[in-house]
Amino acid sequence: NDGGMLAVGSPNFNARTGKAYLYRWLSDAQQWELVGLIDGADNARDDLGFSINVSGEGSYFTAGAPRIKNDELPGHVVIYSVE
C-alpha cells in the first residue's frame, strides 16, 4: 500500500502464545494508531505473529502461527478485516 500501515508480530509474547498488531500512520498527528490486534491467548506455544502480512490496499491483516499447542497440530493463519 502507500506505506501508511505497519504490521508487527510478537510470537514470543505470553509464553509464546503470541500477538500481532496493526498500526495506521496518522499524518496530521504524526503518530501511529493501533487499528488491529490478533491475540493468540487460546493456544500456548503456537507463536502467533511469527509471520504477518497486510493486504496491498490495507483492508486485511493476517498473522500466522507455525504450530498449535506446542507442535501437536499444524500451524494456522488468522485473518483480520480492517474497518
CSV table of N, CA, C and O in Angstrom, one decimal:
chain,number,residue,atom,x,y,z
A,1,ASN,N,0.8,-1.2,0.0
A,1,ASN,CA,0.0,0.0,0.0
A,1,ASN,C,0.9,1.2,0.0
A,1,ASN,O,2.0,1.2,-0.4
A,2,ASP,N,0.4,2.4,0.5
A,2,ASP,CA,1.1,3.6,0.4
A,2,ASP,C,2.1,3.8,1.6
A,2,ASP,O,2.7,4.8,1.7
A,3,GLY,N,2.3,2.8,2.4
A,3,GLY,CA,3.2,2.9,3.5
A,3,GLY,C,2.6,3.4,4.7
A,3,GLY,O,3.3,3.6,5.7
A,4,GLY,N,1.3,3.6,4.7
A,4,GLY,CA,0.6,4.1,5.9
A,4,GLY,C,0.2,3.0,6.9
A,4,GLY,O,-0.5,3.3,7.9
A,5,MET,N,0.5,1.8,6.7
A,5,MET,CA,0.2,0.7,7.6
A,5,MET,C,1.5,0.0,8.0
A,5,MET,O,2.4,-0.2,7.3
A,6,LEU,N,1.5,-0.5,9.3
A,6,LEU,CA,2.6,-1.2,9.8
A,6,LEU,C,2.1,-2.4,10.6
A,6,LEU,O,1.3,-2.2,11.5
A,7,ALA,N,2.6,-3.6,10.3
A,7,ALA,CA,2.2,-4.8,11.0
A,7,ALA,C,3.4,-5.2,11.8
A,7,ALA,O,4.5,-5.2,11.3
A,8,VAL,N,3.1,-5.6,13.1
A,8,VAL,CA,4.2,-6.1,14.0
A,8,VAL,C,3.8,-7.4,14.6
A,8,VAL,O,2.7,-7.5,15.2
A,9,GLY,N,4.6,-8.4,14.5
A,9,GLY,CA,4.4,-9.7,15.1
A,9,GLY,C,5.2,-9.8,16.4
A,9,GLY,O,6.3,-9.4,16.4
A,10,SER,N,4.6,-10.5,17.4
A,10,SER,CA,5.3,-10.7,18.7
A,10,SER,C,5.0,-12.2,19.1
A,10,SER,O,4.3,-12.5,20.0
A,11,PRO,N,5.7,-13.1,18.3
A,11,PRO,CA,5.4,-14.5,18.6
A,11,PRO,C,5.8,-15.0,20.0
A,11,PRO,O,5.3,-16.1,20.4
A,12,ASN,N,6.7,-14.4,20.7
A,12,ASN,CA,7.2,-14.8,22.0
A,12,ASN,C,6.3,-14.2,23.1
A,12,ASN,O,6.6,-14.5,24.3
A,13,PHE,N,5.3,-13.4,22.8
A,13,PHE,CA,4.5,-12.8,23.9
A,13,PHE,C,3.8,-13.9,24.7
A,13,PHE,O,3.2,-14.9,24.1
A,14,ASN,N,3.8,-13.7,26.0
A,14,ASN,CA,3.0,-14.5,26.9
A,14,ASN,C,3.2,-16.0,26.7
A,14,ASN,O,2.3,-16.8,26.3
A,15,ALA,N,4.3,-16.5,27.1
A,15,ALA,CA,4.7,-17.9,27.0
A,15,ALA,C,4.5,-18.5,25.5
A,15,ALA,O,4.1,-19.6,25.3
A,16,ARG,N,4.8,-17.6,24.6
A,16,ARG,CA,4.8,-17.9,23.1
A,16,ARG,C,3.4,-18.2,22.6
A,16,ARG,O,3.2,-18.9,21.6
A,17,THR,N,2.3,-17.6,23.2
A,17,THR,CA,1.0,-17.7,22.6
A,17,THR,C,1.0,-16.7,21.4
A,17,THR,O,0.4,-17.0,20.4
A,18,GLY,N,1.7,-15.6,21.6
A,18,GLY,CA,1.9,-14.6,20.5
A,18,GLY,C,0.8,-13.6,20.3
A,18,GLY,O,-0.4,-13.8,20.8
A,19,LYS,N,1.1,-12.5,19.7
A,19,LYS,CA,0.2,-11.5,19.3
A,19,LYS,C,0.7,-10.8,18.0
A,19,LYS,O,1.9,-10.9,17.7
A,20,ALA,N,-0.2,-10.2,17.3
A,20,ALA,CA,0.2,-9.4,16.1
A,20,ALA,C,-0.6,-8.1,16.2
A,20,ALA,O,-1.8,-8.1,16.6
A,21,TYR,N,0.0,-7.0,15.8
A,21,TYR,CA,-0.5,-5.7,15.9
A,21,TYR,C,-0.6,-5.0,14.5
A,21,TYR,O,0.4,-5.2,13.7
A,22,LEU,N,-1.6,-4.2,14.3
A,22,LEU,CA,-1.6,-3.4,13.0
A,22,LEU,C,-1.8,-2.0,13.4
A,22,LEU,O,-2.7,-1.6,14.2
A,23,TYR,N,-0.9,-1.1,12.8
A,23,TYR,CA,-0.9,0.3,13.1
A,23,TYR,C,-1.2,1.1,11.8
A,23,TYR,O,-0.7,0.6,10.8
A,24,ARG,N,-1.8,2.2,11.9
A,24,ARG,CA,-2.0,3.1,10.8
A,24,ARG,C,-1.4,4.4,11.1
A,24,ARG,O,-1.5,5.0,12.2
A,25,TRP,N,-0.6,5.0,10.1
A,25,TRP,CA,0.0,6.3,10.3
A,25,TRP,C,-0.9,7.4,10.2
A,25,TRP,O,-1.7,7.5,9.2
A,26,LEU,N,-1.0,8.3,11.2
A,26,LEU,CA,-1.8,9.4,11.2
A,26,LEU,C,-0.9,10.6,10.9
A,26,LEU,O,-0.2,11.1,11.8
A,27,SER,N,-1.0,11.1,9.6
A,27,SER,CA,0.0,12.1,9.2
A,27,SER,C,-0.3,13.4,9.9
A,27,SER,O,0.6,14.2,10.2
A,28,ASP,N,-1.6,13.8,10.2
A,28,ASP,CA,-1.8,15.0,10.9
A,28,ASP,C,-1.3,15.1,12.3
A,28,ASP,O,-0.8,16.1,12.8
A,29,ALA,N,-1.4,13.9,13.0
A,29,ALA,CA,-0.9,13.8,14.4
A,29,ALA,C,0.5,13.4,14.5
A,29,ALA,O,1.1,13.4,15.5
A,30,GLN,N,1.1,12.9,13.3
A,30,GLN,CA,2.5,12.4,13.3
A,30,GLN,C,2.7,11.3,14.3
A,30,GLN,O,3.7,11.3,15.1
A,31,GLN,N,1.8,10.3,14.3
A,31,GLN,CA,1.9,9.2,15.2
A,31,GLN,C,1.2,8.0,14.6
A,31,GLN,O,0.4,8.1,13.8
A,32,TRP,N,1.5,6.8,15.2
A,32,TRP,CA,0.9,5.6,14.8
A,32,TRP,C,-0.3,5.3,15.7
A,32,TRP,O,-0.3,5.5,16.9
A,33,GLU,N,-1.4,4.8,15.1
A,33,GLU,CA,-2.6,4.5,15.8
A,33,GLU,C,-2.8,3.0,15.7
A,33,GLU,O,-2.8,2.4,14.6
A,34,LEU,N,-3.1,2.3,16.8
A,34,LEU,CA,-3.4,0.9,16.8
A,34,LEU,C,-4.8,0.7,16.2
A,34,LEU,O,-5.7,1.2,16.7
A,35,VAL,N,-4.9,-0.1,15.1
A,35,VAL,CA,-6.2,-0.3,14.5
A,35,VAL,C,-6.6,-1.8,14.5
A,35,VAL,O,-7.7,-2.2,14.1
A,36,GLY,N,-5.6,-2.7,14.8
A,36,GLY,CA,-5.9,-4.1,14.8
A,36,GLY,C,-5.0,-4.9,15.8
A,36,GLY,O,-3.9,-4.6,15.9
A,37,LEU,N,-5.6,-5.9,16.4
A,37,LEU,CA,-4.9,-6.7,17.3
A,37,LEU,C,-5.4,-8.2,17.2
A,37,LEU,O,-6.6,-8.4,17.3
A,38,ILE,N,-4.5,-9.1,17.0
A,38,ILE,CA,-4.8,-10.5,16.9
A,38,ILE,C,-4.1,-11.1,18.1
A,38,ILE,O,-2.8,-11.1,18.2
A,39,ASP,N,-4.8,-11.7,19.0
A,39,ASP,CA,-4.3,-12.3,20.2
A,39,ASP,C,-4.3,-13.8,20.2
A,39,ASP,O,-5.3,-14.4,19.9
A,40,GLY,N,-3.1,-14.5,20.4
A,40,GLY,CA,-3.1,-15.9,20.4
A,40,GLY,C,-3.3,-16.6,21.7
A,40,GLY,O,-2.8,-17.7,21.9
A,41,ALA,N,-4.0,-15.9,22.6
A,41,ALA,CA,-4.1,-16.4,24.0
A,41,ALA,C,-4.7,-17.8,24.1
A,41,ALA,O,-4.5,-18.5,25.1
A,42,ASP,N,-5.4,-18.3,23.1
A,42,ASP,CA,-6.1,-19.6,23.2
A,42,ASP,C,-5.1,-20.8,23.1
A,42,ASP,O,-5.4,-21.9,23.5
A,43,ASN,N,-3.9,-20.6,22.5
A,43,ASN,CA,-3.1,-21.7,22.2
A,43,ASN,C,-1.6,-21.4,22.7
A,43,ASN,O,-0.9,-20.7,22.1
A,44,ALA,N,-1.3,-22.1,23.8
A,44,ALA,CA,0.1,-21.9,24.3
A,44,ALA,C,1.1,-22.4,23.4
A,44,ALA,O,0.9,-23.5,22.7
A,45,ARG,N,2.2,-21.7,23.2
A,45,ARG,CA,3.4,-22.1,22.4
A,45,ARG,C,3.1,-22.3,20.9
A,45,ARG,O,3.7,-23.0,20.3
A,46,ASP,N,2.1,-21.5,20.4
A,46,ASP,CA,1.9,-21.7,18.9
A,46,ASP,C,2.6,-20.6,18.2
A,46,ASP,O,2.6,-20.6,17.0
A,47,ASP,N,3.1,-19.5,18.9
A,47,ASP,CA,3.9,-18.5,18.2
A,47,ASP,C,3.2,-17.6,17.2
A,47,ASP,O,3.7,-17.3,16.2
A,48,LEU,N,1.9,-17.3,17.5
A,48,LEU,CA,1.1,-16.4,16.6
A,48,LEU,C,1.9,-15.1,16.4
A,48,LEU,O,2.4,-14.6,17.4
A,49,GLY,N,2.0,-14.7,15.2
A,49,GLY,CA,2.7,-13.5,14.8
A,49,GLY,C,4.1,-13.8,14.3
A,49,GLY,O,4.8,-12.9,13.9
A,50,PHE,N,4.4,-15.1,14.1
A,50,PHE,CA,5.6,-15.5,13.5
A,50,PHE,C,5.7,-15.0,12.1
A,50,PHE,O,6.8,-14.6,11.6
A,51,SER,N,4.6,-15.0,11.4
A,51,SER,CA,4.5,-14.3,10.1
A,51,SER,C,3.3,-13.4,10.0
A,51,SER,O,2.3,-13.7,10.6
A,52,ILE,N,3.5,-12.3,9.4
A,52,ILE,CA,2.4,-11.3,9.3
A,52,ILE,C,2.4,-10.7,7.9
A,52,ILE,O,3.4,-10.7,7.2
A,53,ASN,N,1.2,-10.2,7.5
A,53,ASN,CA,1.1,-9.5,6.2
A,53,ASN,C,-0.1,-8.5,6.3
A,53,ASN,O,-1.1,-8.7,7.0
A,54,VAL,N,0.0,-7.5,5.5
A,54,VAL,CA,-1.1,-6.5,5.3
A,54,VAL,C,-1.4,-6.6,3.8
A,54,VAL,O,-0.4,-6.5,3.0
A,55,SER,N,-2.6,-6.6,3.4
A,55,SER,CA,-3.0,-6.6,2.0
A,55,SER,C,-2.6,-5.3,1.4
A,55,SER,O,-2.4,-4.3,2.0
A,56,GLY,N,-2.5,-5.3,0.0
A,56,GLY,CA,-2.0,-4.2,-0.7
A,56,GLY,C,-2.8,-2.9,-0.4
A,56,GLY,O,-2.2,-1.8,-0.4
A,57,GLU,N,-4.1,-3.0,-0.3
A,57,GLU,CA,-4.9,-1.9,-0.1
A,57,GLU,C,-5.1,-1.6,1.4
A,57,GLU,O,-5.8,-0.6,1.8
A,58,GLY,N,-4.6,-2.5,2.3
A,58,GLY,CA,-4.6,-2.3,3.7
A,58,GLY,C,-5.9,-2.7,4.4
A,58,GLY,O,-6.2,-2.3,5.5
A,59,SER,N,-6.8,-3.4,3.7
A,59,SER,CA,-8.1,-3.8,4.3
A,59,SER,C,-8.1,-5.1,5.0
A,59,SER,O,-9.0,-5.4,5.8
A,60,TYR,N,-7.0,-5.9,4.8
A,60,TYR,CA,-6.9,-7.2,5.5
A,60,TYR,C,-5.5,-7.3,6.1
A,60,TYR,O,-4.5,-6.8,5.6
A,61,PHE,N,-5.4,-8.0,7.3
A,61,PHE,CA,-4.2,-8.1,8.0
A,61,PHE,C,-4.2,-9.6,8.5
A,61,PHE,O,-5.2,-10.1,8.9
A,62,THR,N,-3.1,-10.3,8.2
A,62,THR,CA,-3.0,-11.7,8.6
A,62,THR,C,-1.9,-12.0,9.6
A,62,THR,O,-0.8,-11.3,9.5
A,63,ALA,N,-2.0,-12.9,10.4
A,63,ALA,CA,-1.0,-13.4,11.3
A,63,ALA,C,-0.9,-14.9,11.3
A,63,ALA,O,-1.9,-15.6,11.4
A,64,GLY,N,0.3,-15.4,11.1
A,64,GLY,CA,0.5,-16.9,11.0
A,64,GLY,C,1.1,-17.4,12.3
A,64,GLY,O,1.9,-16.7,12.9
A,65,ALA,N,0.8,-18.7,12.5
A,65,ALA,CA,1.5,-19.4,13.6
A,65,ALA,C,2.0,-20.7,13.0
A,65,ALA,O,1.2,-21.5,12.4
A,66,PRO,N,3.2,-21.1,13.2
A,66,PRO,CA,3.8,-22.3,12.6
A,66,PRO,C,3.3,-23.6,13.3
A,66,PRO,O,3.5,-24.7,12.8
A,67,ARG,N,2.7,-23.5,14.5
A,67,ARG,CA,2.2,-24.7,15.2
A,67,ARG,C,1.0,-24.3,16.1
A,67,ARG,O,0.7,-23.1,16.3
A,68,ILE,N,0.3,-25.3,16.6
A,68,ILE,CA,-0.7,-25.1,17.6
A,68,ILE,C,-0.5,-26.1,18.7
A,68,ILE,O,-0.2,-27.3,18.5
A,69,LYS,N,-0.6,-25.6,19.9
A,69,LYS,CA,-0.4,-26.4,21.1
A,69,LYS,C,0.9,-27.2,21.1
A,69,LYS,O,1.0,-28.4,21.2
A,70,ASN,N,2.0,-26.4,20.9
A,70,ASN,CA,3.4,-27.0,21.0
A,70,ASN,C,3.6,-28.1,20.1
A,70,ASN,O,4.0,-29.2,20.5
A,71,ASP,N,3.3,-27.9,18.8
A,71,ASP,CA,3.5,-28.9,17.7
A,71,ASP,C,2.6,-30.1,17.7
A,71,ASP,O,2.8,-31.0,17.0
A,72,GLU,N,1.5,-30.0,18.5
A,72,GLU,CA,0.5,-31.1,18.4
A,72,GLU,C,-0.3,-31.1,17.1
A,72,GLU,O,-0.7,-32.1,16.6
A,73,LEU,N,-0.5,-29.9,16.6
A,73,LEU,CA,-1.3,-29.7,15.4
A,73,LEU,C,-0.5,-28.8,14.4
A,73,LEU,O,0.4,-28.0,14.9
A,74,PRO,N,-0.7,-28.9,13.1
A,74,PRO,CA,-0.1,-28.0,12.2
A,74,PRO,C,-0.5,-26.5,12.4
A,74,PRO,O,-1.5,-26.3,13.1
A,75,GLY,N,0.3,-25.6,11.9
A,75,GLY,CA,0.0,-24.2,12.1
A,75,GLY,C,-1.3,-23.7,11.5
A,75,GLY,O,-2.1,-24.4,10.9
A,76,HIS,N,-1.5,-22.4,11.7
A,76,HIS,CA,-2.8,-21.8,11.2
A,76,HIS,C,-2.5,-20.3,10.9
A,76,HIS,O,-1.5,-19.7,11.3
A,77,VAL,N,-3.5,-19.7,10.2
A,77,VAL,CA,-3.5,-18.3,9.9
A,77,VAL,C,-4.8,-17.6,10.3
A,77,VAL,O,-5.8,-18.2,10.2
A,78,VAL,N,-4.7,-16.5,10.9
A,78,VAL,CA,-5.8,-15.7,11.4
A,78,VAL,C,-5.9,-14.5,10.5
A,78,VAL,O,-4.9,-13.8,10.2
A,79,ILE,N,-7.1,-14.2,10.0
A,79,ILE,CA,-7.4,-13.0,9.1
A,79,ILE,C,-8.2,-12.0,9.8
A,79,ILE,O,-9.2,-12.4,10.4
A,80,TYR,N,-7.8,-10.8,9.8
A,80,TYR,CA,-8.4,-9.7,10.5
A,80,TYR,C,-8.9,-8.7,9.4
A,80,TYR,O,-8.0,-8.3,8.6
A,81,SER,N,-10.1,-8.3,9.4
A,81,SER,CA,-10.6,-7.3,8.5
A,81,SER,C,-10.5,-5.9,9.1
A,81,SER,O,-11.1,-5.7,10.2
A,82,VAL,N,-9.8,-5.0,8.4
A,82,VAL,CA,-9.6,-3.7,9.0
A,82,VAL,C,-10.8,-2.8,8.6
A,82,VAL,O,-11.2,-2.8,7.4
A,83,GLU,N,-11.4,-2.2,9.5
A,83,GLU,CA,-12.6,-1.3,9.2
A,83,GLU,C,-12.2,0.1,8.9
A,83,GLU,O,-11.2,0.6,9.3
